[in-house]
């Protein structure tokens, strides 16, 4: 079996867990009743399953090929699939109608992204980063820039890239050297070397719009002197067509990587390339973070989606492969052996994956809904709350679900046994592909630092206090509901642990910032588990409501069982994370560097 | 920096933690005073660092190449290194002097194996499996077979392989189909297909001795009808030379794998190949487990060794790479940024690795010492105890340290950031290579089942009771020693948790075997953490003794700090494992297979 998009589960989350119908008075949502959402996701699933998924292994095996004329050839079939995607309008689902987008809620676009990323992660990065470029220009571009670039980026007829990293400068953008020299006509000459540029050059789009961080001559040192520029591969004509080649922009090579071979990871050289400033001088970092934050949520989704695809492959293998007998007597007595799904330790890996994926899907779509409410909620308080949530949860979702995506992919390989280590089965590619998601758009360690160093403290801790208040209200509302009692108990208990960890951080992080850094990753995990417990309680309520209403669909009873697995076998990690984070920086920072 | 063998740490464990000098009255040990051990390991380190390590990346990039004439070419340089290894006598360290071996304690051979496996895992598998074949023939071969094969296998002039797996039969050897037909002259004709045969064909040894599991015509079905055969690539002449080609033995292809590209993973075809029975008819499985158990300990060591090599690469990168500033103020004020080793979350990954590796090294060498005592201890009670320990700990060591080896390799990649995902740095290869160690020689799930299903219950639970008694005696002896109080406290606490888990298993595993299967992996982890706590307490005692005796070598103080990290930030996982295992098979086995 190849990948099957989990449309049923997505619709359950959107309709029954998040109650999307309740938002039908909001713009965007008004035009997307659940019947239409179901149609869109069903069609999207078809495209991902039938067009993108079959190219996943092709992309891995062929990879992208760089030629000495600085062009890049994508794997066989990618170009046709890209054109089909543009023609079908998939990249434009959530973009603004004034720029040719369909104006649907972002949460619907996110659901589609899960499927496309699961079907073919390397391919889906091309439109994914293009949408990031779209968002940055939408946020900071001039009306002329918007008119010129946004329609092409919304449709993905033109590709988009993010150019941050330089050889000496990754996480620490203050070290950035690429320079921009004003030409007096509103344009700049951009010169510098950029590395790890995903989709920096390829043969699928009519043009590629590079968003490049650079330092204008004379700008302050460090991060305060960084500006953002549009540097297109071909200079656009005034009517939005493709003009002459921007000669100074070149892809001078490709990175050889462990995975995502179908995505061109480029060394880019800018030699007096023509570019235009977006927004104000020296405000480039702020705009880049518009792309970055969107990308971070997308990367969390990549973790989940690769996990889902790998899990599906493992399930198929576990049902087919006959080895050994069930510990409680043969389950396939007429066959030579039982399918390995009868073995408890195989089950453990599958259930662990399933519980993480289904809870994670709800968590990510919940966050996607916050992304809509930031813009669409009718009152300022609701918009602010959504924005606080988005800020708070983005690092949590990025780090936790990429980390778990790797674990699930590794467990999927383990279910495959020796077959999984060979390249004849898909497990190896999922593991190799997903591994980058823990690193790019800010390593998971950077996410943890963002959480404890910035997001927690922002606005006097408003976001985390809002979260606690929402959880408490939810618990209060459902505490008497016996049918979901273990879920409310579990949530209360982990919420208390998160409170404990938060208090510890506030008391000890200021006294010694290394305490905050030392606690950051365990705190992030504790936060994610609390969020998951919240989501599983919501899922249990929705499932229980359906059962109470008379549904005999096993889907709902299975949700309660899977949720019970989460409570019994995933949530206990919270206590270990709390115990570790409270030990502080002591033993962690004590050794001299020479002792390693 | 390339790999540097941790000779200092090995000698510390052998001399100060395990007190090897106390065994100098035993054969083998008598000929290996610590001064000689130090010389041997220092020379071994040189060979591994200078000859094997430089070929590690070459092997990964070139891989082995199969030709249509059924030959396999190893990567450039492997052949010369293999010859140098044979000439230097490294494979024969622990083999019996009567067959040309050096008769050194196995624990010394194990220490050398750590270095060679860390330097080049794919390469070191060739002599590793050869030694397994040596051990099986030593255990079950006739005097003539021993005389003919053992000297060549001891030196590794001839290679050795294990042929278990067939396409339909991996873990479940009862499904095995390869057949053996007696020829009346003491020989058999062997026919069948074997897959995943490491070193099944290559160009480095004069001959390859395949040990093949097959079913003699008319033998009982299932595992009771399996016999073990010697099937050499070239038929030996009576004087131990290389005779004519055994025409029926062919490598018909190589597996394409995620890692260990330098090791030839062969599809083997046997078509009426000539073979000879080892030991009794239908007793093949028992003999194969002689190889298997030795191999399992070796695989645990592979996990540790790849972790060590990856950790070293991460340390080098973390000291070199300048990004960002320490949270407590610049540590490299004259440079553009601080080395990333100043950041707590980088430290967390390095300390987690270091604490696991140093504790694990002691644990594995302790187990290696048991392997010697099985044969050499002067009294039957001591031999039995060593044998019990070896049986009990082998699955624990195999599963835990391969799992942690993968985690450490993944964290090493994380320390590298984006560079780690590229193939220009070594992190990717370590991660890809180590991944197989969780699978082969019995998946880690099979190890967990072996632990709870066989090793715990064997002889009325004698082994685990002996372990508890030893730990209790150790605790009693050192409970008043204030200098190591936290280590004794930690050990007592996790020992109580292990007792709790063991009692739960005994009460619930019999009632429903699925409970035992469901608990097995968490129980194994709890067991490993208890063993590590025991080792860290021994390490702390040794370090403290040196400090008390006046040593100002930072090595000892660093041990106490690293041990404190283990207690504070690794040991808390024990509670989570205990909580999970006690939930039983309920939520884990509840779903129908169709629900996945």
mmCIF file with all atom_site columns, N, CA and C in Angstrom, chain B residues 543-570:
data_model
loop_
_atom_site.group_PDB
_atom_site.id
_atom_site.type_symbol
_atom_site.label_atom_id
_atom_site.label_alt_id
_atom_site.label_comp_id
_atom_site.label_asym_id
_atom_site.label_entity_id
_atom_site.label_seq_id
_atom_site.pdbx_PDB_ins_code
_atom_site.Cartn_x
_atom_site.Cartn_y
_atom_site.Cartn_z
_atom_site.occupancy
_atom_site.B_iso_or_equiv
_atom_site.pdbx_formal_charge
_atom_site.auth_seq_id
_atom_site.auth_comp_id
_atom_site.auth_asym_id
_atom_site.auth_atom_id
_atom_site.pdbx_PDB_model_num
ATOM 1  N N  . UNK B 1 543 ? 36.787 6.687  41.264 1.00 0.00 ? 543 UNK B N  1
ATOM 2  C CA . UNK B 1 543 ? 37.259 8.065  41.099 1.00 0.00 ? 543 UNK B CA 1
ATOM 3  C C  . UNK B 1 543 ? 37.548 8.682  42.458 1.00 0.00 ? 543 UNK B C  1
ATOM 4  N N  . UNK B 1 544 ? 36.655 8.429  43.382 1.00 0.00 ? 544 UNK B N  1
ATOM 5  C CA . UNK B 1 544 ? 36.816 8.990  44.715 1.00 0.00 ? 544 UNK B CA 1
ATOM 6  C C  . UNK B 1 544 ? 38.051 8.424  45.411 1.00 0.00 ? 544 UNK B C  1
ATOM 7  N N  . UNK B 1 545 ? 38.284 7.145  45.177 1.00 0.00 ? 545 UNK B N  1
ATOM 8  C CA . UNK B 1 545 ? 39.481 6.527  45.765 1.00 0.00 ? 545 UNK B CA 1
ATOM 9  C C  . UNK B 1 545 ? 40.744 7.221  45.269 1.00 0.00 ? 545 UNK B C  1
ATOM 10 N N  . UNK B 1 546 ? 40.765 7.514  43.970 1.00 0.00 ? 546 UNK B N  1
ATOM 11 C CA . UNK B 1 546 ? 41.945 8.179  43.414 1.00 0.00 ? 546 UNK B CA 1
ATOM 12 C C  . UNK B 1 546 ? 42.102 9.578  43.995 1.00 0.00 ? 546 UNK B C  1
ATOM 13 N N  . UNK B 1 547 ? 40.989 10.281 44.126 1.00 0.00 ? 547 UNK B N  1
ATOM 14 C CA . UNK B 1 547 ? 41.041 11.639 44.673 1.00 0.00 ? 547 UNK B CA 1
ATOM 15 C C  . UNK B 1 547 ? 41.491 11.596 46.132 1.00 0.00 ? 547 UNK B C  1
ATOM 16 N N  . UNK B 1 548 ? 40.930 10.658 46.871 1.00 0.00 ? 548 UNK B N  1
ATOM 17 C CA . UNK B 1 548 ? 41.301 10.506 48.286 1.00 0.00 ? 548 UNK B CA 1
ATOM 18 C C  . UNK B 1 548 ? 42.789 10.177 48.415 1.00 0.00 ? 548 UNK B C  1
ATOM 19 N N  . UNK B 1 549 ? 43.275 9.406  47.439 1.00 0.00 ? 549 UNK B N  1
ATOM 20 C CA . UNK B 1 549 ? 44.693 9.034  47.483 1.00 0.00 ? 549 UNK B CA 1
ATOM 21 C C  . UNK B 1 549 ? 45.591 10.182 47.033 1.00 0.00 ? 549 UNK B C  1
ATOM 22 N N  . UNK B 1 550 ? 44.978 11.319 46.717 1.00 0.00 ? 550 UNK B N  1
ATOM 23 C CA . UNK B 1 550 ? 45.795 12.491 46.435 1.00 0.00 ? 550 UNK B CA 1
ATOM 24 C C  . UNK B 1 550 ? 45.892 12.897 44.982 1.00 0.00 ? 550 UNK B C  1
ATOM 25 N N  . UNK B 1 551 ? 45.205 12.191 44.092 1.00 0.00 ? 551 UNK B N  1
ATOM 26 C CA . UNK B 1 551 ? 45.309 12.564 42.677 1.00 0.00 ? 551 UNK B CA 1
ATOM 27 C C  . UNK B 1 551 ? 44.615 13.893 42.414 1.00 0.00 ? 551 UNK B C  1
ATOM 28 N N  . UNK B 1 552 ? 45.281 14.758 41.663 1.00 0.00 ? 552 UNK B N  1
ATOM 29 C CA . UNK B 1 552 ? 44.642 16.016 41.280 1.00 0.00 ? 552 UNK B CA 1
ATOM 30 C C  . UNK B 1 552 ? 44.297 15.998 39.794 1.00 0.00 ? 552 UNK B C  1
ATOM 31 N N  . UNK B 1 553 ? 44.358 14.819 39.202 1.00 0.00 ? 553 UNK B N  1
ATOM 32 C CA . UNK B 1 553 ? 44.009 14.674 37.789 1.00 0.00 ? 553 UNK B CA 1
ATOM 33 C C  . UNK B 1 553 ? 42.519 14.974 37.600 1.00 0.00 ? 553 UNK B C  1
ATOM 34 N N  . UNK B 1 554 ? 42.231 15.937 36.739 1.00 0.00 ? 554 UNK B N  1
ATOM 35 C CA . UNK B 1 554 ? 40.826 16.345 36.533 1.00 0.00 ? 554 UNK B CA 1
ATOM 36 C C  . UNK B 1 554 ? 39.967 15.188 36.045 1.00 0.00 ? 554 UNK B C  1
ATOM 37 N N  . UNK B 1 555 ? 40.593 14.189 35.449 1.00 0.00 ? 555 UNK B N  1
ATOM 38 C CA . UNK B 1 555 ? 39.877 13.005 34.967 1.00 0.00 ? 555 UNK B CA 1
ATOM 39 C C  . UNK B 1 555 ? 38.924 12.468 36.038 1.00 0.00 ? 555 UNK B C  1
ATOM 40 N N  . UNK B 1 556 ? 39.394 12.404 37.275 1.00 0.00 ? 556 UNK B N  1
ATOM 41 C CA . UNK B 1 556 ? 38.589 11.797 38.340 1.00 0.00 ? 556 UNK B CA 1
ATOM 42 C C  . UNK B 1 556 ? 37.433 12.703 38.769 1.00 0.00 ? 556 UNK B C  1
ATOM 43 N N  . UNK B 1 557 ? 37.742 13.972 38.940 1.00 0.00 ? 557 UNK B N  1
ATOM 44 C CA . UNK B 1 557 ? 36.671 14.903 39.313 1.00 0.00 ? 557 UNK B CA 1
ATOM 45 C C  . UNK B 1 557 ? 35.611 14.955 38.214 1.00 0.00 ? 557 UNK B C  1
ATOM 46 N N  . UNK B 1 558 ? 36.055 14.904 36.972 1.00 0.00 ? 558 UNK B N  1
ATOM 47 C CA . UNK B 1 558 ? 35.104 14.918 35.848 1.00 0.00 ? 558 UNK B CA 1
ATOM 48 C C  . UNK B 1 558 ? 34.191 13.696 35.861 1.00 0.00 ? 558 UNK B C  1
ATOM 49 N N  . UNK B 1 559 ? 34.741 12.570 36.307 1.00 0.00 ? 559 UNK B N  1
ATOM 50 C CA . UNK B 1 559 ? 33.902 11.367 36.406 1.00 0.00 ? 559 UNK B CA 1
ATOM 51 C C  . UNK B 1 559 ? 32.753 11.619 37.377 1.00 0.00 ? 559 UNK B C  1
ATOM 52 N N  . UNK B 1 560 ? 33.065 12.231 38.510 1.00 0.00 ? 560 UNK B N  1
ATOM 53 C CA . UNK B 1 560 ? 32.014 12.461 39.505 1.00 0.00 ? 560 UNK B CA 1
ATOM 54 C C  . UNK B 1 560 ? 30.951 13.415 38.958 1.00 0.00 ? 560 UNK B C  1
ATOM 55 N N  . UNK B 1 561 ? 31.391 14.421 38.202 1.00 0.00 ? 561 UNK B N  1
ATOM 56 C CA . UNK B 1 561 ? 30.430 15.367 37.613 1.00 0.00 ? 561 UNK B CA 1
ATOM 57 C C  . UNK B 1 561 ? 29.568 14.678 36.557 1.00 0.00 ? 561 UNK B C  1
ATOM 58 N N  . UNK B 1 562 ? 30.214 13.892 35.713 1.00 0.00 ? 562 UNK B N  1
ATOM 59 C CA . UNK B 1 562 ? 29.463 13.194 34.667 1.00 0.00 ? 562 UNK B CA 1
ATOM 60 C C  . UNK B 1 562 ? 28.480 12.204 35.295 1.00 0.00 ? 562 UNK B C  1
ATOM 61 N N  . UNK B 1 563 ? 28.905 11.561 36.357 1.00 0.00 ? 563 UNK B N  1
ATOM 62 C CA . UNK B 1 563 ? 28.017 10.653 37.081 1.00 0.00 ? 563 UNK B CA 1
ATOM 63 C C  . UNK B 1 563 ? 26.832 11.383 37.697 1.00 0.00 ? 563 UNK B C  1
ATOM 64 N N  . UNK B 1 564 ? 27.096 12.589 38.178 1.00 0.00 ? 564 UNK B N  1
ATOM 65 C CA . UNK B 1 564 ? 26.003 13.382 38.737 1.00 0.00 ? 564 UNK B CA 1
ATOM 66 C C  . UNK B 1 564 ? 24.984 13.711 37.639 1.00 0.00 ? 564 UNK B C  1
ATOM 67 N N  . UNK B 1 565 ? 25.498 14.002 36.441 1.00 0.00 ? 565 UNK B N  1
ATOM 68 C CA . UNK B 1 565 ? 24.566 14.231 35.320 1.00 0.00 ? 565 UNK B CA 1
ATOM 69 C C  . UNK B 1 565 ? 23.693 12.992 35.110 1.00 0.00 ? 565 UNK B C  1
ATOM 70 N N  . UNK B 1 566 ? 24.331 11.820 35.140 1.00 0.00 ? 566 UNK B N  1
ATOM 71 C CA . UNK B 1 566 ? 23.553 10.582 34.975 1.00 0.00 ? 566 UNK B CA 1
ATOM 72 C C  . UNK B 1 566 ? 22.433 10.496 36.013 1.00 0.00 ? 566 UNK B C  1
ATOM 73 N N  . UNK B 1 567 ? 22.788 10.758 37.265 1.00 0.00 ? 567 UNK B N  1
ATOM 74 C CA . UNK B 1 567 ? 21.790 10.647 38.342 1.00 0.00 ? 567 UNK B CA 1
ATOM 75 C C  . UNK B 1 567 ? 20.663 11.655 38.162 1.00 0.00 ? 567 UNK B C  1
ATOM 76 N N  . UNK B 1 568 ? 21.038 12.875 37.785 1.00 0.00 ? 568 UNK B N  1
ATOM 77 C CA . UNK B 1 568 ? 20.045 13.959 37.743 1.00 0.00 ? 568 UNK B CA 1
ATOM 78 C C  . UNK B 1 568 ? 19.202 13.949 36.478 1.00 0.00 ? 568 UNK B C  1
ATOM 79 N N  . UNK B 1 569 ? 19.800 13.540 35.369 1.00 0.00 ? 569 UNK B N  1
ATOM 80 C CA . UNK B 1 569 ? 19.118 13.788 34.093 1.00 0.00 ? 569 UNK B CA 1
ATOM 81 C C  . UNK B 1 569 ? 18.899 12.556 33.232 1.00 0.00 ? 569 UNK B C  1
ATOM 82 N N  . UNK B 1 570 ? 19.392 11.407 33.649 1.00 0.00 ? 570 UNK B N  1
ATOM 83 C CA . UNK B 1 570 ? 19.097 10.186 32.889 1.00 0.00 ? 570 UNK B CA 1
ATOM 84 C C  . UNK B 1 570 ? 18.260 9.234  33.741 1.00 0.00 ? 570 UNK B C  1
#
